[in-house]
Tab-separated table of C-alpha atoms in Angstrom:
chain	number	residue	atom	x	y	z
A	39	MET	CA	0.000	0.000	0.000
A	40	SER	CA	1.094	3.532	-0.602
A	41	ARG	CA	1.782	5.732	2.376
A	42	SER	CA	-1.115	8.068	1.670
A	43	TRP	CA	-3.508	5.115	1.540
A	44	GLU	CA	-2.110	3.759	4.810
A	45	ARG	CA	-2.631	7.162	6.447
A	46	LYS	CA	-6.255	7.240	5.238
A	47	VAL	CA	-6.865	3.739	6.578
A	48	GLN	CA	-5.267	4.630	9.914
A	49	LYS	CA	-7.311	7.847	10.170
A	50	ASN	CA	-10.570	6.033	9.376
A	51	ARG	CA	-9.745	3.240	11.844
A	52	ALA	CA	-9.079	5.786	14.597
A	53	GLN	CA	-12.367	7.552	13.833
A	54	LEU	CA	-14.269	4.252	13.840
A	55	ASN	CA	-12.626	3.213	17.125
A	56	ARG	CA	-13.686	6.499	18.747
A	57	GLN	CA	-17.277	5.887	17.644
A	58	ARG	CA	-17.196	2.283	18.861
A	59	LYS	CA	-15.749	3.380	22.210
A	60	LYS	CA	-18.633	5.833	22.701
A	61	GLN	CA	-21.083	2.998	21.965
A	62	GLY	CA	-19.375	0.741	24.498
A	63	HIS	CA	-17.790	-1.656	21.997
A	64	SER	CA	-14.149	-2.638	21.704
A	65	GLY	CA	-12.016	-1.236	18.920
A	66	PHE	CA	-10.384	-2.745	15.867
A	67	THR	CA	-6.719	-3.703	15.897
A	68	LYS	CA	-4.248	-2.976	13.113
A	69	ASN	CA	-5.176	-6.122	11.178
A	70	GLY	CA	-8.899	-5.440	11.494
A	71	ILE	CA	-9.870	-8.004	14.120
A	72	VAL	CA	-12.190	-7.010	16.925
A	73	VAL	CA	-10.587	-8.049	20.196
A	74	SER	CA	-12.730	-8.419	23.286
A	75	GLY	CA	-13.153	-10.948	26.042
A	76	ASP	CA	-10.731	-12.872	28.197
A	77	THR	CA	-7.798	-14.722	26.671
A	78	TYR	CA	-6.200	-17.728	28.368
A	79	LYS	CA	-2.878	-18.696	26.845
A	80	GLY	CA	-1.050	-21.963	27.190
A	81	ARG	CA	2.323	-23.217	26.014
A	82	LYS	CA	2.989	-26.239	23.832
A	83	PHE	CA	6.110	-28.042	24.940
A	84	VAL	CA	5.627	-31.803	24.436
A	85	PHE	CA	5.517	-31.860	20.617
A	86	PRO	CA	8.448	-29.417	20.190
A	87	ILE	CA	10.571	-31.539	22.532
A	88	VAL	CA	9.677	-34.659	20.522
A	89	LEU	CA	10.611	-32.899	17.264
A	90	ILE	CA	13.950	-31.713	18.632
A	91	LEU	CA	14.742	-35.189	19.996
A	92	LEU	CA	13.908	-36.685	16.584
A	93	ALA	CA	16.210	-34.117	14.967
A	94	ILE	CA	19.019	-35.087	17.328
A	95	LEU	CA	18.412	-38.793	16.651
A	96	TYR	CA	18.346	-38.223	12.887
A	97	GLY	CA	21.530	-36.141	13.114
A	98	LEU	CA	23.315	-38.837	15.135
A	99	LEU	CA	22.239	-41.539	12.683
A	100	GLY	CA	23.379	-39.401	9.747
A	101	TRP	CA	26.715	-38.713	11.409
A	102	ALA	CA	27.188	-42.406	12.325
A	103	SER	CA	26.367	-43.596	8.805
A	104	SER	CA	28.819	-41.127	7.262
A	105	THR	CA	31.683	-42.389	9.441
A	106	LEU	CA	31.292	-46.081	8.565
A	107	PRO	CA	34.358	-47.491	6.783
A	108	ASP	CA	34.049	-49.019	3.294
A	109	GLN	CA	30.562	-47.647	2.888
A	110	GLU	CA	29.440	-45.539	-0.018
A	111	ASN	CA	27.541	-42.500	1.118
A	112	GLN	CA	24.131	-42.924	-0.397
A	113	SER	CA	22.694	-39.833	1.199
A	114	SER	CA	24.150	-36.385	1.144
A	115	PRO	CA	25.379	-35.088	4.517
A	116	MET	CA	24.125	-31.656	3.475
A	117	MET	CA	20.591	-33.009	3.139
A	118	THR	CA	20.849	-34.696	6.544
A	119	TRP	CA	21.828	-31.452	8.251
A	120	PHE	CA	19.112	-29.567	6.349
A	121	VAL	CA	16.473	-31.995	7.671
A	122	VAL	CA	17.890	-31.720	11.209
A	123	ALA	CA	17.750	-27.924	11.019
A	124	ALA	CA	14.197	-28.046	9.613
A	125	TYR	CA	13.014	-30.236	12.504
A	126	ILE	CA	14.614	-27.896	15.043
A	127	VAL	CA	13.107	-24.794	13.406
A	128	LEU	CA	9.683	-26.461	13.302
A	129	GLY	CA	9.981	-27.345	16.995
A	130	VAL	CA	10.883	-23.752	17.880
A	131	ILE	CA	7.999	-22.348	15.794
A	132	ILE	CA	5.487	-24.671	17.439
A	133	TYR	CA	6.862	-23.751	20.864
A	134	LEU	CA	6.604	-20.008	20.197
A	135	ARG	CA	3.028	-20.164	18.812
A	136	ARG	CA	0.991	-20.202	21.978
A	137	PRO	CA	-2.387	-21.938	22.016
A	138	TYR	CA	-5.215	-19.880	23.479
A	139	LEU	CA	-8.872	-19.811	24.444
A	140	LEU	CA	-10.679	-16.512	23.903
A	141	VAL	CA	-13.923	-16.236	25.876
A	142	ASN	CA	-16.227	-13.557	24.461
A	143	LYS	CA	-19.721	-12.587	25.535
A	144	ASP	CA	-21.480	-15.178	23.360
A	145	ASN	CA	-18.778	-17.316	21.710
A	146	LEU	CA	-15.473	-19.090	22.259
A	147	GLN	CA	-12.461	-18.961	19.966
A	148	THR	CA	-9.267	-21.002	19.676
A	149	THR	CA	-6.850	-22.345	17.080
A	150	LYS	CA	-7.149	-25.929	15.893
A	151	LEU	CA	-4.864	-27.326	13.200
A	152	ASN	CA	-3.499	-23.878	12.399
A	153	ARG	CA	-6.972	-22.365	11.822
A	154	VAL	CA	-8.997	-20.058	14.023
A	155	ARG	CA	-12.112	-21.894	15.225
A	156	THR	CA	-15.119	-20.137	16.729
A	157	ILE	CA	-18.108	-21.743	18.409
A	158	SER	CA	-21.136	-19.758	19.500
A	159	ALA	CA	-22.907	-20.357	22.801
A	160	SER	CA	-25.939	-21.827	21.022
A	161	GLU	CA	-23.723	-24.561	19.514
A	162	ILE	CA	-22.282	-25.761	22.855
A	163	ALA	CA	-23.913	-28.772	24.545
A	164	ARG	CA	-21.950	-28.716	27.807
A	165	ILE	CA	-18.738	-27.619	29.451
A	166	LYS	CA	-16.852	-29.984	31.765
A	167	VAL	CA	-14.119	-28.762	34.091
A	168	LYS	CA	-11.968	-31.377	35.805
A	169	SER	CA	-8.849	-31.002	37.923
A	170	GLY	CA	-6.464	-30.914	34.966
A	171	SER	CA	-8.624	-30.268	31.916
A	172	VAL	CA	-11.512	-28.376	30.377
A	173	VAL	CA	-13.730	-30.107	27.803
A	174	ILE	CA	-16.170	-28.169	25.628
A	175	GLU	CA	-18.666	-30.442	23.862
A	176	PRO	CA	-20.438	-29.076	20.771
A	177	LYS	CA	-24.055	-30.016	19.964
A	178	ALA	CA	-23.269	-30.853	16.345
A	179	LYS	CA	-21.001	-33.623	15.159
A	180	GLY	CA	-17.396	-32.789	15.663
A	181	SER	CA	-14.597	-33.280	18.088
A	182	ASN	CA	-14.619	-31.894	21.597
A	183	TRP	CA	-12.407	-28.966	22.459
A	184	VAL	CA	-9.984	-30.176	25.135
A	185	PHE	CA	-7.656	-27.849	27.029
A	186	THR	CA	-5.231	-29.531	29.450
A	187	ARG	CA	-2.721	-28.367	31.990
A	188	LEU	CA	-0.401	-31.321	31.375
A	189	ILE	CA	0.130	-30.895	27.633
A	190	ASN	CA	-0.528	-27.211	26.928
A	191	ARG	CA	0.073	-25.586	30.352
A	192	TYR	CA	-3.272	-23.753	30.599
A	193	ASP	CA	-4.414	-22.137	33.846
A	194	ILE	CA	-7.352	-24.519	34.294
A	195	LYS	CA	-8.629	-22.941	37.507
A	196	ALA	CA	-8.989	-19.454	35.992
A	197	MET	CA	-10.422	-20.879	32.762
A	198	GLY	CA	-12.954	-22.919	34.729
A	199	GLU	CA	-14.162	-19.901	36.699
A	200	ARG	CA	-14.595	-17.793	33.555
A	201	LEU	CA	-16.283	-20.628	31.645
A	202	GLU	CA	-18.678	-21.119	34.567
A	203	GLN	CA	-19.714	-17.458	34.241
A	204	PHE	CA	-20.001	-17.928	30.463
A	205	ALA	CA	-22.185	-21.017	30.933
A	206	LYS	CA	-24.507	-19.248	33.395
A	207	ALA	CA	-24.878	-16.225	31.122
A	208	ASN	CA	-25.695	-18.395	28.090
A	209	ASN	CA	-27.693	-21.218	29.785
A	210	ILE	CA	-25.181	-23.968	29.017
A	211	HIS	CA	-24.928	-27.150	31.100
A	212	PHE	CA	-21.787	-26.872	33.269
A	213	GLU	CA	-20.137	-29.785	35.112
A	214	LYS	CA	-17.417	-29.434	37.690
């Protein structure tokens, strides 16, 4: 975008945010997404550790196979180290991308398989909160949304309290 166009967009966004603030709504961010509600962030650490361990194993096997005597190298050592580096980079990226649960007034939002998923309150059958996990069951066919302390390091207690308020406000069956 040209600079003049960016200035126009920024000016219009600021004007729209002022109007929305007067009406009691939240404003738009730079990328145009309305942000409101409570966000609970976790941290993925199991899968990145597995990827990095696989990279180390693959690197050790590649190094060991290249040092064997009287053996023709059938694979390039450059390709081996490229794959090791790719696994490590993928592990770091997955570690840095934090999973989250965004609780709005009438819907929930999270990322599943690298896509933003939203479920409205009318589509939720029940919410179960256990000691180490939160399970959100949709009414329609589909998989449950499971948030655990063990795998993704969510604050289950705080999430459970907020989801209990969400369930009461939207008449959703809540189990503790």
